[in-house]
PDB file of C-alpha atoms in Angstrom:
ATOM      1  CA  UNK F   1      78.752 102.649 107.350  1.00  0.00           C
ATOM      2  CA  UNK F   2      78.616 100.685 110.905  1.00  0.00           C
ATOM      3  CA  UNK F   3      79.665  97.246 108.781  1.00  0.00           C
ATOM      4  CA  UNK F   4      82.319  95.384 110.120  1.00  0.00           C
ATOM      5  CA  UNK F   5      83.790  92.690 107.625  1.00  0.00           C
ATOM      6  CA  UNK F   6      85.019  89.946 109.708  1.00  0.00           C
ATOM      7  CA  UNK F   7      85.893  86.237 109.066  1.00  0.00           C
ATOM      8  CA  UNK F   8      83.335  83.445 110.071  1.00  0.00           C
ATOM      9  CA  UNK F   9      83.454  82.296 113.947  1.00  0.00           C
ATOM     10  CA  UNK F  10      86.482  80.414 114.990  1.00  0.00           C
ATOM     11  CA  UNK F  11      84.692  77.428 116.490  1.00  0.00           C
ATOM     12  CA  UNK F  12      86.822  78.044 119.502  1.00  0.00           C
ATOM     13  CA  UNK F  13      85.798  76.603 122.782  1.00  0.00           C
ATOM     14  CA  UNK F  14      85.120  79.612 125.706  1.00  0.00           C
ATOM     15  CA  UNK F  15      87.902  79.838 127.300  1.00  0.00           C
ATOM     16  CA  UNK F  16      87.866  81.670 130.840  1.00  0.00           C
ATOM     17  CA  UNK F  17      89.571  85.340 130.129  1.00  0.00           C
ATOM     18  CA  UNK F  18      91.498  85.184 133.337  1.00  0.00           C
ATOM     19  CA  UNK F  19      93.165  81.911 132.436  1.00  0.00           C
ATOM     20  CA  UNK F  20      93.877  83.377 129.034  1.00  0.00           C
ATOM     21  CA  UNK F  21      95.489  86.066 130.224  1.00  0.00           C
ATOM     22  CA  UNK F  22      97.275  83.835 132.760  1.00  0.00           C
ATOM     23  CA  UNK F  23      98.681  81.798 129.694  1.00  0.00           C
ATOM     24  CA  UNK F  24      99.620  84.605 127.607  1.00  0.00           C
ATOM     25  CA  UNK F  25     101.243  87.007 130.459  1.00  0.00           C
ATOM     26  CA  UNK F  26     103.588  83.619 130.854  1.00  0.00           C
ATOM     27  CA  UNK F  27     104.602  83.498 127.493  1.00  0.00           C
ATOM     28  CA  UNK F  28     106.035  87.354 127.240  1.00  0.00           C
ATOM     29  CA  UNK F  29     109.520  87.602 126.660  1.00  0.00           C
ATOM     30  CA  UNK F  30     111.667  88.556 129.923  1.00  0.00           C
ATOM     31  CA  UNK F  31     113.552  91.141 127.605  1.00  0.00           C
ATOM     32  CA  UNK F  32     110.764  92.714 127.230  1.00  0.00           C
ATOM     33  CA  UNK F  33     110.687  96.604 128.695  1.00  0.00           C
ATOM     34  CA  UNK F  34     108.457  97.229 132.281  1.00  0.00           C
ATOM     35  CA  UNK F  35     108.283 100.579 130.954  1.00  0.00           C
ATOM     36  CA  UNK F  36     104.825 100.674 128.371  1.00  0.00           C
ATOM     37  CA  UNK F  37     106.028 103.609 126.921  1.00  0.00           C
ATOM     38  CA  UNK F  38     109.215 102.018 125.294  1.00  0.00           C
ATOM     39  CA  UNK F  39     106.891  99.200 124.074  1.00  0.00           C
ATOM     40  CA  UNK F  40     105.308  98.951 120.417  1.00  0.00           C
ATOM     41  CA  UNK F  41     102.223  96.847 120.291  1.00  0.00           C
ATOM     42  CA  UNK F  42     100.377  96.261 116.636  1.00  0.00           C
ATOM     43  CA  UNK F  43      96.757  95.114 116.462  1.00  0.00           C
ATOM     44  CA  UNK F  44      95.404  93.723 113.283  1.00  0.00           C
ATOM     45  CA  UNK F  45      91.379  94.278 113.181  1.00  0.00           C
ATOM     46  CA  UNK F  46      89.385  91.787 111.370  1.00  0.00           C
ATOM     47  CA  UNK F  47      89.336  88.479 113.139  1.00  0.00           C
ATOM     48  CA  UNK F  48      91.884  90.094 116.528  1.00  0.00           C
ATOM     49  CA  UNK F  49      90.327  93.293 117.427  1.00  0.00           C
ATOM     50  CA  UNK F  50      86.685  93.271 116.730  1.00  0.00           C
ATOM     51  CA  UNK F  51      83.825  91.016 115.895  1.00  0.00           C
ATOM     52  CA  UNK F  52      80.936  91.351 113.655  1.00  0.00           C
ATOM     53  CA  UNK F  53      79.211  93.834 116.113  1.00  0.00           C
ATOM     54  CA  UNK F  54      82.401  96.226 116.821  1.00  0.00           C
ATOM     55  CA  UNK F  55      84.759  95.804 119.565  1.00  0.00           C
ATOM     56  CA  UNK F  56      83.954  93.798 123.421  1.00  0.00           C
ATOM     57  CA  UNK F  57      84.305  95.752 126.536  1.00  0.00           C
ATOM     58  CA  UNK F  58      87.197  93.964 127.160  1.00  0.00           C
ATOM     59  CA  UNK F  59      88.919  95.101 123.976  1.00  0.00           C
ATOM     60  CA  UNK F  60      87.798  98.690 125.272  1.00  0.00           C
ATOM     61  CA  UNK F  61      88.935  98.067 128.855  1.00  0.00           C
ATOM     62  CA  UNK F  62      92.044  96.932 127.827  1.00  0.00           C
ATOM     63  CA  UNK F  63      92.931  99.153 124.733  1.00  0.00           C
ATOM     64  CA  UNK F  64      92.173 101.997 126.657  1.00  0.00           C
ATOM     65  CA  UNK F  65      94.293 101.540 129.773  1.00  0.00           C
ATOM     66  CA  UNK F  66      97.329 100.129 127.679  1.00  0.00           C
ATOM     67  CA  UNK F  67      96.966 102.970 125.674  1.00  0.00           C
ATOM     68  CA  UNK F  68      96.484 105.427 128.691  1.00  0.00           C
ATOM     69  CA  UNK F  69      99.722 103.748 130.282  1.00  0.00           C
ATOM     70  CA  UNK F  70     101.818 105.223 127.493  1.00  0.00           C
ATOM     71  CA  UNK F  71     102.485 101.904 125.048  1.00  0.00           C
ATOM     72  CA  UNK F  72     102.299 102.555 121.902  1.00  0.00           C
ATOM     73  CA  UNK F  73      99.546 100.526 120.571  1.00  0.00           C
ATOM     74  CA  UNK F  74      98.731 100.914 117.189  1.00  0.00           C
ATOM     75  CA  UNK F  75      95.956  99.041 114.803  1.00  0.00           C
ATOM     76  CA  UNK F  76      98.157  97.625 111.860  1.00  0.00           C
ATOM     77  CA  UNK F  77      95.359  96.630 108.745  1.00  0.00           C
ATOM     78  CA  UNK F  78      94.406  95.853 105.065  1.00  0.00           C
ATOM     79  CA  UNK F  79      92.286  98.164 105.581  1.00  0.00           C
ATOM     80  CA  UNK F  80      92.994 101.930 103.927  1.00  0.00           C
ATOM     81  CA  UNK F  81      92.769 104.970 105.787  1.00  0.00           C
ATOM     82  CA  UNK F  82      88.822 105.753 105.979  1.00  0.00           C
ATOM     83  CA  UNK F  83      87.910 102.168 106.673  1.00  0.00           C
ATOM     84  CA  UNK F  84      90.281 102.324 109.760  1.00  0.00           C
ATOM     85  CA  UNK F  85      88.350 105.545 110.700  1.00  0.00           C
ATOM     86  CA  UNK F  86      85.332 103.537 111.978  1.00  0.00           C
ATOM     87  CA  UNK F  87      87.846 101.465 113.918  1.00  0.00           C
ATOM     88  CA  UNK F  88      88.948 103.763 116.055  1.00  0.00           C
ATOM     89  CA  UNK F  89      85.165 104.907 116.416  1.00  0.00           C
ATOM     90  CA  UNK F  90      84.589 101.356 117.418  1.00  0.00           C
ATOM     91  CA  UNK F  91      87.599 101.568 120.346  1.00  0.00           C
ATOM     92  CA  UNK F  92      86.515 105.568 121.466  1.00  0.00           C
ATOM     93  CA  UNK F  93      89.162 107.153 120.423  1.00  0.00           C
ATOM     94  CA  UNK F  94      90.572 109.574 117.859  1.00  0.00           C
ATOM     95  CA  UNK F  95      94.504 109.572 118.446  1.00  0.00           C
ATOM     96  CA  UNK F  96      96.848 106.900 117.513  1.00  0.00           C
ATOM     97  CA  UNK F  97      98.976 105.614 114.796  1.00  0.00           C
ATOM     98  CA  UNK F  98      98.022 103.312 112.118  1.00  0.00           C
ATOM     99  CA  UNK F  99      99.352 101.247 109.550  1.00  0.00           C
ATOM    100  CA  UNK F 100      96.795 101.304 106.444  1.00  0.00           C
ATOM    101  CA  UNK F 101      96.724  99.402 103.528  1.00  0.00           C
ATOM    102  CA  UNK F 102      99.231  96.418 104.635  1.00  0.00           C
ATOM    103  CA  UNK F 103     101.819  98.753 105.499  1.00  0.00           C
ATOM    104  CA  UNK F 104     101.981 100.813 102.162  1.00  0.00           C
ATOM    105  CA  UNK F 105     100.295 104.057 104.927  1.00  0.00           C
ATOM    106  CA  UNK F 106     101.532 105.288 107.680  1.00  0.00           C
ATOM    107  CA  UNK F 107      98.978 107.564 109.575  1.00  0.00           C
ATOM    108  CA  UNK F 108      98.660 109.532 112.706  1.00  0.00           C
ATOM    109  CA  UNK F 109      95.274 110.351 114.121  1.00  0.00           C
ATOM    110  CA  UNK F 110      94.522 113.674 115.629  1.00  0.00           C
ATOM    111  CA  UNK F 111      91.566 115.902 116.470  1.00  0.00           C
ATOM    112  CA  UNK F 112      93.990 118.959 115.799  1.00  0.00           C
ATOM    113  CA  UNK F 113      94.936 118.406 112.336  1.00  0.00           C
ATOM    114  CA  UNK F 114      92.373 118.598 108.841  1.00  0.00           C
ATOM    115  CA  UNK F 115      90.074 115.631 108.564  1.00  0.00           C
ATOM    116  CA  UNK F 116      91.272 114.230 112.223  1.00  0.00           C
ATOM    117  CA  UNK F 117      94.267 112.593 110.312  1.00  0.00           C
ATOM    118  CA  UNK F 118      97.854 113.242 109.203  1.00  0.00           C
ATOM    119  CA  UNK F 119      99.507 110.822 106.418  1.00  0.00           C
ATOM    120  CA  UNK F 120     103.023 110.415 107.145  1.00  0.00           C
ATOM    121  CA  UNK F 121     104.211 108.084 104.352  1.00  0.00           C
ATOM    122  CA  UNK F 122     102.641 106.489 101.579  1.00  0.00           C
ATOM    123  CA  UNK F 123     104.155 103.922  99.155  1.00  0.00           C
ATOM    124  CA  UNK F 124     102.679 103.597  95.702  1.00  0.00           C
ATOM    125  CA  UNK F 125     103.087 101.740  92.285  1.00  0.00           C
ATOM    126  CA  UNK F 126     100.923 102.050  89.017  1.00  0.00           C
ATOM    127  CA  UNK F 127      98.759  98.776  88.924  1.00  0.00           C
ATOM    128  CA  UNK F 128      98.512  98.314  85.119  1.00  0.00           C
ATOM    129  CA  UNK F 129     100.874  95.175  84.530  1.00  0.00           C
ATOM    130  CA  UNK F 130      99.493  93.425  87.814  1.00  0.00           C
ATOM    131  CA  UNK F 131      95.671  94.471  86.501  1.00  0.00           C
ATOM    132  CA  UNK F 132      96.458  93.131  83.316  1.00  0.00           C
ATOM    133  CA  UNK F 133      98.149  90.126  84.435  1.00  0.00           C
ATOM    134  CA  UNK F 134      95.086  89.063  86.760  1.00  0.00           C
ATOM    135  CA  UNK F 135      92.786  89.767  84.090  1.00  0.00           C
ATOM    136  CA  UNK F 136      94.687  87.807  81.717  1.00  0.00           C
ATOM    137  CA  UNK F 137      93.929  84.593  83.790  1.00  0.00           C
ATOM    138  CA  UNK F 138      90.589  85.448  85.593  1.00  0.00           C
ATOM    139  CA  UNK F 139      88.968  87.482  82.976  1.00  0.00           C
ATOM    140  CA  UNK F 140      85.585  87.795  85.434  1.00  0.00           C
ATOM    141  CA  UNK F 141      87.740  89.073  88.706  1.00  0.00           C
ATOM    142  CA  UNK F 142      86.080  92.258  90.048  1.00  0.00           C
ATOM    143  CA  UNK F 143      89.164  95.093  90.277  1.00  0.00           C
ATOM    144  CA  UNK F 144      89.234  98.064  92.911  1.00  0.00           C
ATOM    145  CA  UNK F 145      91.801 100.788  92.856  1.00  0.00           C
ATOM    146  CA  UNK F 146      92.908 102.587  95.883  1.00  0.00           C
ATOM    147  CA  UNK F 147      92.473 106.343  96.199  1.00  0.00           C
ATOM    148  CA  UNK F 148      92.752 108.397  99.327  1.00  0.00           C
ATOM    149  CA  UNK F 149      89.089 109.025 100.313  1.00  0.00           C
ATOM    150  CA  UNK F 150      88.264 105.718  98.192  1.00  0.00           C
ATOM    151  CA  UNK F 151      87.841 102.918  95.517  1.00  0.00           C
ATOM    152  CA  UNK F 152      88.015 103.463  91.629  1.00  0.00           C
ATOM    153  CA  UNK F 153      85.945  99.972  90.655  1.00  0.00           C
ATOM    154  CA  UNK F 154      86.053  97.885  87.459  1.00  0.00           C
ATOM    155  CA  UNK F 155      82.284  97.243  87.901  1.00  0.00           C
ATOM    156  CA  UNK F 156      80.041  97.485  91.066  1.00  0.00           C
ATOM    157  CA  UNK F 157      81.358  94.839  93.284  1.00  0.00           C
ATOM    158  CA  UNK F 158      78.477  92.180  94.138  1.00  0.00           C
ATOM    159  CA  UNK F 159      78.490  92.745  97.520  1.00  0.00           C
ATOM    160  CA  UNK F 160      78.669  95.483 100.145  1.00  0.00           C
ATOM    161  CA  UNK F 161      82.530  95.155 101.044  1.00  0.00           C
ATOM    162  CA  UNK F 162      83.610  98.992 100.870  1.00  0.00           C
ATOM    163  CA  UNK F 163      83.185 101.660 103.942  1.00  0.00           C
ATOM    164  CA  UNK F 164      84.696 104.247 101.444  1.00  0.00           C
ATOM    165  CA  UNK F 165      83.013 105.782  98.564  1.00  0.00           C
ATOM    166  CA  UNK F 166      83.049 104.306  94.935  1.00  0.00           C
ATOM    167  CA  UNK F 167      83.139 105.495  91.572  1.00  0.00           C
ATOM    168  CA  UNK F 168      82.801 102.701  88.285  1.00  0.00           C
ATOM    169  CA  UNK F 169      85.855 104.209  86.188  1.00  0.00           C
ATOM    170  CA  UNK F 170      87.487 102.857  83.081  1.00  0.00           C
ATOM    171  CA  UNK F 171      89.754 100.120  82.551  1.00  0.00           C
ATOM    172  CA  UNK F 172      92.456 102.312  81.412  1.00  0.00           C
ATOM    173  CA  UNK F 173      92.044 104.688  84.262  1.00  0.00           C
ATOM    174  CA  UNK F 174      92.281 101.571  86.524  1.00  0.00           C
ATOM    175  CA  UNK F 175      95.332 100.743  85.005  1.00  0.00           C
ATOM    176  CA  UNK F 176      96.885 104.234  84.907  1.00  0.00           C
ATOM    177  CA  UNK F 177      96.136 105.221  88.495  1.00  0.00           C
ATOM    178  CA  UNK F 178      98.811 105.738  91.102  1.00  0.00           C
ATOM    179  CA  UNK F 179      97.936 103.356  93.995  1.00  0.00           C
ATOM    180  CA  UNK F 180      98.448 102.137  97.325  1.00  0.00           C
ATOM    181  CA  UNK F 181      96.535  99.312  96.969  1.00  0.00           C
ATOM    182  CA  UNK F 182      94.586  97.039  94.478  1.00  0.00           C
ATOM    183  CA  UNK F 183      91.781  94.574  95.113  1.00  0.00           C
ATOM    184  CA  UNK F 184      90.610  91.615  93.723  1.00  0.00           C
ATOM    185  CA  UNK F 185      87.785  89.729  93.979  1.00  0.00           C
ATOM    186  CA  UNK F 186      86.299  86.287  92.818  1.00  0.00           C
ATOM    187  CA  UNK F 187      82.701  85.837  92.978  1.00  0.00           C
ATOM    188  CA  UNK F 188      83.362  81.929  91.230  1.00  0.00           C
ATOM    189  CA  UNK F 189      86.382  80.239  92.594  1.00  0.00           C
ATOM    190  CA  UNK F 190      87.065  78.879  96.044  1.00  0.00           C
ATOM    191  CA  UNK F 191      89.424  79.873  97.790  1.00  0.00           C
ATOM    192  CA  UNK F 192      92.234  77.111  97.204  1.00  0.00           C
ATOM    193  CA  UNK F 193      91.642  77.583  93.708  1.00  0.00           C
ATOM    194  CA  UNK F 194      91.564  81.390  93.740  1.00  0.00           C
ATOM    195  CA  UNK F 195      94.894  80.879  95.774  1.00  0.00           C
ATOM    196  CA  UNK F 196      96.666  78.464  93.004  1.00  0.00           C
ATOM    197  CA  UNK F 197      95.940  80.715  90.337  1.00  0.00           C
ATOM    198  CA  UNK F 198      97.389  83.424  91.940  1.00  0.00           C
ATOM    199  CA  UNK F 199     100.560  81.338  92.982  1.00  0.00           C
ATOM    200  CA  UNK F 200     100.669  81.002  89.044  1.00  0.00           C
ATOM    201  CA  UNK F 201     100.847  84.066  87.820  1.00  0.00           C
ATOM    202  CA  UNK F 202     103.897  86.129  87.332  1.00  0.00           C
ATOM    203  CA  UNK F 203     103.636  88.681  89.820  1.00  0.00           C
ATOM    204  CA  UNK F 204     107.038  88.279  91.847  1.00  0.00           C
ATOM    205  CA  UNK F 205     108.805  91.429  91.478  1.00  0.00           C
ATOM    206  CA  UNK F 206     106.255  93.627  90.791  1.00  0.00           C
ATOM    207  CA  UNK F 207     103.741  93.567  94.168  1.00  0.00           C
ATOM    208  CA  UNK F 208     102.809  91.671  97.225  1.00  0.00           C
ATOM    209  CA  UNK F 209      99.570  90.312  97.618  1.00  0.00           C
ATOM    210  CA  UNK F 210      97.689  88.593 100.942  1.00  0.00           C
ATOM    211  CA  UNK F 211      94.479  86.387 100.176  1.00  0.00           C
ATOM    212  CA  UNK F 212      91.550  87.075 102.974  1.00  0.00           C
ATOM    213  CA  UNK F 213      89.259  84.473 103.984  1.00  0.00           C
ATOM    214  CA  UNK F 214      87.492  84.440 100.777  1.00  0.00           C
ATOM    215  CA  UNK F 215      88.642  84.658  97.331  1.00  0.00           C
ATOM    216  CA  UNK F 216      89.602  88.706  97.809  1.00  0.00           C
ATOM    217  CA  UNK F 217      93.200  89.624  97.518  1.00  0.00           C
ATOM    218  CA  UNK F 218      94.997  92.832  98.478  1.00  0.00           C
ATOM    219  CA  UNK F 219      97.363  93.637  96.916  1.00  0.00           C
ATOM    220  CA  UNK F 220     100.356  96.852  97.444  1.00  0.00           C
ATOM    221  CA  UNK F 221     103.347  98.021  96.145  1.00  0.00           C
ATOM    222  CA  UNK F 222     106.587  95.605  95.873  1.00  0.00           C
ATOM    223  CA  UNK F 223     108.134  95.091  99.221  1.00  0.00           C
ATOM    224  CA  UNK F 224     105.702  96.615 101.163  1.00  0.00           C
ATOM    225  CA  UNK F 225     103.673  94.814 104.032  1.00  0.00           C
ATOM    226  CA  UNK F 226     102.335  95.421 107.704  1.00  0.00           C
ATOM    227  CA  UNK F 227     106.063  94.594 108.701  1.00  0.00           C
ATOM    228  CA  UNK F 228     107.791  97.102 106.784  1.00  0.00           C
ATOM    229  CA  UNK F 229     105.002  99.955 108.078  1.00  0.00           C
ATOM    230  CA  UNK F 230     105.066  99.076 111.709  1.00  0.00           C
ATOM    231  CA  UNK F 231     109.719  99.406 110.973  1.00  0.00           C
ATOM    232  CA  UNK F 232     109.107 102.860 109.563  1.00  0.00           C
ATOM    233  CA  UNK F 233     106.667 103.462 112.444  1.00  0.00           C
ATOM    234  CA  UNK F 234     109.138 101.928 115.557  1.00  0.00           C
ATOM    235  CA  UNK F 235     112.069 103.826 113.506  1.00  0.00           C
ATOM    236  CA  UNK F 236     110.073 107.212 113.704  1.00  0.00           C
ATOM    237  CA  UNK F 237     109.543 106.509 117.559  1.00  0.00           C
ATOM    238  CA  UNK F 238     112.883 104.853 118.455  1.00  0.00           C
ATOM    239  CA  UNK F 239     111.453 101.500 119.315  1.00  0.00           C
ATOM    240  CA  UNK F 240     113.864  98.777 119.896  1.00  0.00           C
ATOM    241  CA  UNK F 241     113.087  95.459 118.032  1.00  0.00           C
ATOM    242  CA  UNK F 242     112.693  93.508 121.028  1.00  0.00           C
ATOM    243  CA  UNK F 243     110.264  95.757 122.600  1.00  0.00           C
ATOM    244  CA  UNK F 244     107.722  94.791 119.713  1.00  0.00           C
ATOM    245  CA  UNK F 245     104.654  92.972 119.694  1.00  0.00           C
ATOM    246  CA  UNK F 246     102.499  92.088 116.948  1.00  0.00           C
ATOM    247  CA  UNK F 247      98.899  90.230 117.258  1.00  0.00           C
ATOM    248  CA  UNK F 248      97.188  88.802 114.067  1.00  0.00           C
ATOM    249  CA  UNK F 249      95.129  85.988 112.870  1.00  0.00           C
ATOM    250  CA  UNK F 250      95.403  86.169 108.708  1.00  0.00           C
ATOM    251  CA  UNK F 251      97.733  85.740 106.125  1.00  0.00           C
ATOM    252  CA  UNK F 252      98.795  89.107 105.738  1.00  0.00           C
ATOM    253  CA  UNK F 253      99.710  89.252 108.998  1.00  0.00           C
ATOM    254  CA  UNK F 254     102.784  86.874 108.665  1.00  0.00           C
ATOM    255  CA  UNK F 255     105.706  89.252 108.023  1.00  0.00           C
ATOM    256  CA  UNK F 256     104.599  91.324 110.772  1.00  0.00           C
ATOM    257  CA  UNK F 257     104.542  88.306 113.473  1.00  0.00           C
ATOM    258  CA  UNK F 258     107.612  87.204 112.310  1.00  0.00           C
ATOM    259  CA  UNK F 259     109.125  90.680 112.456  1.00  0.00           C
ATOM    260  CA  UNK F 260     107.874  91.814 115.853  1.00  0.00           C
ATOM    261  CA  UNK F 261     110.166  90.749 119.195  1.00  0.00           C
ATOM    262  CA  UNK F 262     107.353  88.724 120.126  1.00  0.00           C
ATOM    263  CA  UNK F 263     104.108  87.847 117.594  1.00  0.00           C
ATOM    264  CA  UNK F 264     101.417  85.861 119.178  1.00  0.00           C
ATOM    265  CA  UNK F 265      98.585  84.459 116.479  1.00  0.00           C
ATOM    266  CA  UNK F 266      95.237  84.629 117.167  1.00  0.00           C
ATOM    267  CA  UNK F 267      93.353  81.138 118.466  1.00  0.00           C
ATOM    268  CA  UNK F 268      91.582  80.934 114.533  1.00  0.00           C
ATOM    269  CA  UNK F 269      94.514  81.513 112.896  1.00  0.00           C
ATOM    270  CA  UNK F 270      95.727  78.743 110.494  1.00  0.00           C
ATOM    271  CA  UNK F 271      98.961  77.002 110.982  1.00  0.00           C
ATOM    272  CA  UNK F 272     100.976  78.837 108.513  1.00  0.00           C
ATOM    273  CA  UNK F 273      99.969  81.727 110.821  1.00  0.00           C
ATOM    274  CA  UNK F 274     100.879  80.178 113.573  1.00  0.00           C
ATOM    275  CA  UNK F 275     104.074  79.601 112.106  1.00  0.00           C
ATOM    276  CA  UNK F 276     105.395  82.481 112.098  1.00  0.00           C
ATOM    277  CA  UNK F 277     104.130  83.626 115.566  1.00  0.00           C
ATOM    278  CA  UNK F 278     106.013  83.181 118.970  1.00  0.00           C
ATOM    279  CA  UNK F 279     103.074  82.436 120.854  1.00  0.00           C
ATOM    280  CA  UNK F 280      99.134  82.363 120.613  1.00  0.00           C
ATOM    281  CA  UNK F 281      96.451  83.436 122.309  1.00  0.00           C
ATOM    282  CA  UNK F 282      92.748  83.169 122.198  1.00  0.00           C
ATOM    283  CA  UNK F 283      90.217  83.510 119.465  1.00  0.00           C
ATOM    284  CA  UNK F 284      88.354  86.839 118.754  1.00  0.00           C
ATOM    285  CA  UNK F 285      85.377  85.410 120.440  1.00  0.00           C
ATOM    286  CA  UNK F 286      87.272  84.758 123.474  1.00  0.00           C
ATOM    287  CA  UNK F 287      88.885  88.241 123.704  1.00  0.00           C
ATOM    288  CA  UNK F 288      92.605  87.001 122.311  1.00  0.00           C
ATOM    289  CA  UNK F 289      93.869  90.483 121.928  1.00  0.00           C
ATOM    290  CA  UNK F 290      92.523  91.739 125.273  1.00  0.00           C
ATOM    291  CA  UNK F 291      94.284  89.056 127.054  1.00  0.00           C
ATOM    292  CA  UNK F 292      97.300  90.351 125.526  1.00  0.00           C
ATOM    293  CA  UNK F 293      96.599  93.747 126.314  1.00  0.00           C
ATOM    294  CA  UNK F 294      95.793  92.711 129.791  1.00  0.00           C
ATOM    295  CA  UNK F 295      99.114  90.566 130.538  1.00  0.00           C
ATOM    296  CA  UNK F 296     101.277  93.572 129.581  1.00  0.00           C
ATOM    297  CA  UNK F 297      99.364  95.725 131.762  1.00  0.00           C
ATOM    298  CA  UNK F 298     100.129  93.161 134.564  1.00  0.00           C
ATOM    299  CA  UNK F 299     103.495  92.334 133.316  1.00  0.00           C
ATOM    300  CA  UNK F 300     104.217  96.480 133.379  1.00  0.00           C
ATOM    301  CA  UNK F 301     103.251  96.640 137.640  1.00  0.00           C
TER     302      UNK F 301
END
């Protein structure tokens, strides 16, 4: 599947690439490393890296000669491990790191290994008090369960969100599974109201969740987000904190722009996103991420 879920255009103004890059090459930290190889630089997809149609050729440009000057540039997503596979189809490549399923999957890709991919950690919880819990209050949610090649569903989904395969499976089995990840979705609440119910519900203690731009939540094991995956990942390489960088536009990119030695929010990110970043940079639609990309290239000369 070529379908690339992505939220609705920013709005943004165009804004000229070369005076984006301009603005965010002057707002990089002067600790940060010359040397691209000591650097750690996390991507989000949806809404950063790519746009409906897949990813600009300056996204390519860029990702490829960052990548090809030895950073360490790695796409950090919801997504799980084979809807990150067309991602890296989408940027030419099949090497790299990625953190899968808000940080609960660590993988490294490589033509040499089985399947083109090697899973280096995986956290995991059984879903059954959180899928009982959501049920409990939004009886018509629709409920996916995480596997490794893909979902176990409550009920077809109503729309065509999944790149992996599906399989309709019992309630119980839904409940039983040992997961990375569980989604939600709400075909009848907005979003404010999706969010306030979730707010509600006693879930503290038992998982994290991060709401999308619709009523859709993902939700992975207790204490484990993009933040904590990209620490395991900088610990494996010996990353130091400051020589971090994390790009991102949604909600469940917060703990990993306020983790990184510099985050920089996307241009259509909403102000609790900004927040939490150090800096910001241009919408999708105005090639934010490859402005980034581009300033560290010229900051690394």
């Amino acid at each position: 599947m070529s379908l690339i879920v992505t939220p609705p255009d920013s709005g943004e103004r165009p804004i000229p690439f070369a005076e984006l890059v301009d603005k965010v090459g002057a707002e990089l930290p002067a600790s940060l490393p010359k040397d691209l190889s000591k650097i750690l630089v996390a991507l989000d997809v949806d809404g950063t890296l790519l746009l409906p149609h897949g990813a600009s050729p300056n996204v390519l440009e860029t990702y490829r000669a960052l990548v090809e000057a030895g950073a360490n540039v790695v796409i950090a997503s919801g997504r799980g491990i084979e809807a990150v596979r067309p991602v890296l189809g989408h940027l030419q490549t099949d090497r790299g790191w990625s953190v899968c399923s808000n940080g609960a999957v660590l993988v490294n890709w490589h033509p040499e290994v089985e399947d083109g991919v090697e899973v280096m950690k995986t956290h995991t919880f059984t879903p059954g008090h959180v899928i009982k819990t959501l049920l409990a209050d939004m009886p018509d949610l629709y409920i996916g369960v995480e596997t490794r090649k893909g979902f176990l569903l409550s009920e077809p989904f109503p729309r065509d969100v999944f790149f992996e395969e599906t399989w309709v499976t019992p309630m119980e089995t839904l409940h039983s599974t040992v997961t990375t990840r569980v989604v939600a979705l709400s075909e009848r609440m907005e979003l404010e109201d999706f969010i306030d119910r979730l707010e509600s519900l006693d879930l503290d203690g038992h998982c994290e969740y991060a709401v999308g731009w619709t009523s859709w939540v993902d939700i992975a094991p207790a204490g484990c987000t993009k933040a904590t995956g990209l620490q395991d990942l900088a610990d494996t390489l010996g990353i130091a904190p400051e020589a971090t960088i994390a790009v991102g536009d949604g909600l469940n990119d917060i703990e990993m722009l306020e983790w990184a030695g510099h985050g920089v929010a996307m241009g259509s990110a909403i102000p609790q996103v900004r927040r939490a970043a150090d800096a910001t940079t241009g919408s999708v639609e105005n090639d934010g991420a490859a402005a980034l990309m581009r300033a560290l290239l010229e900051w690394a000369k």
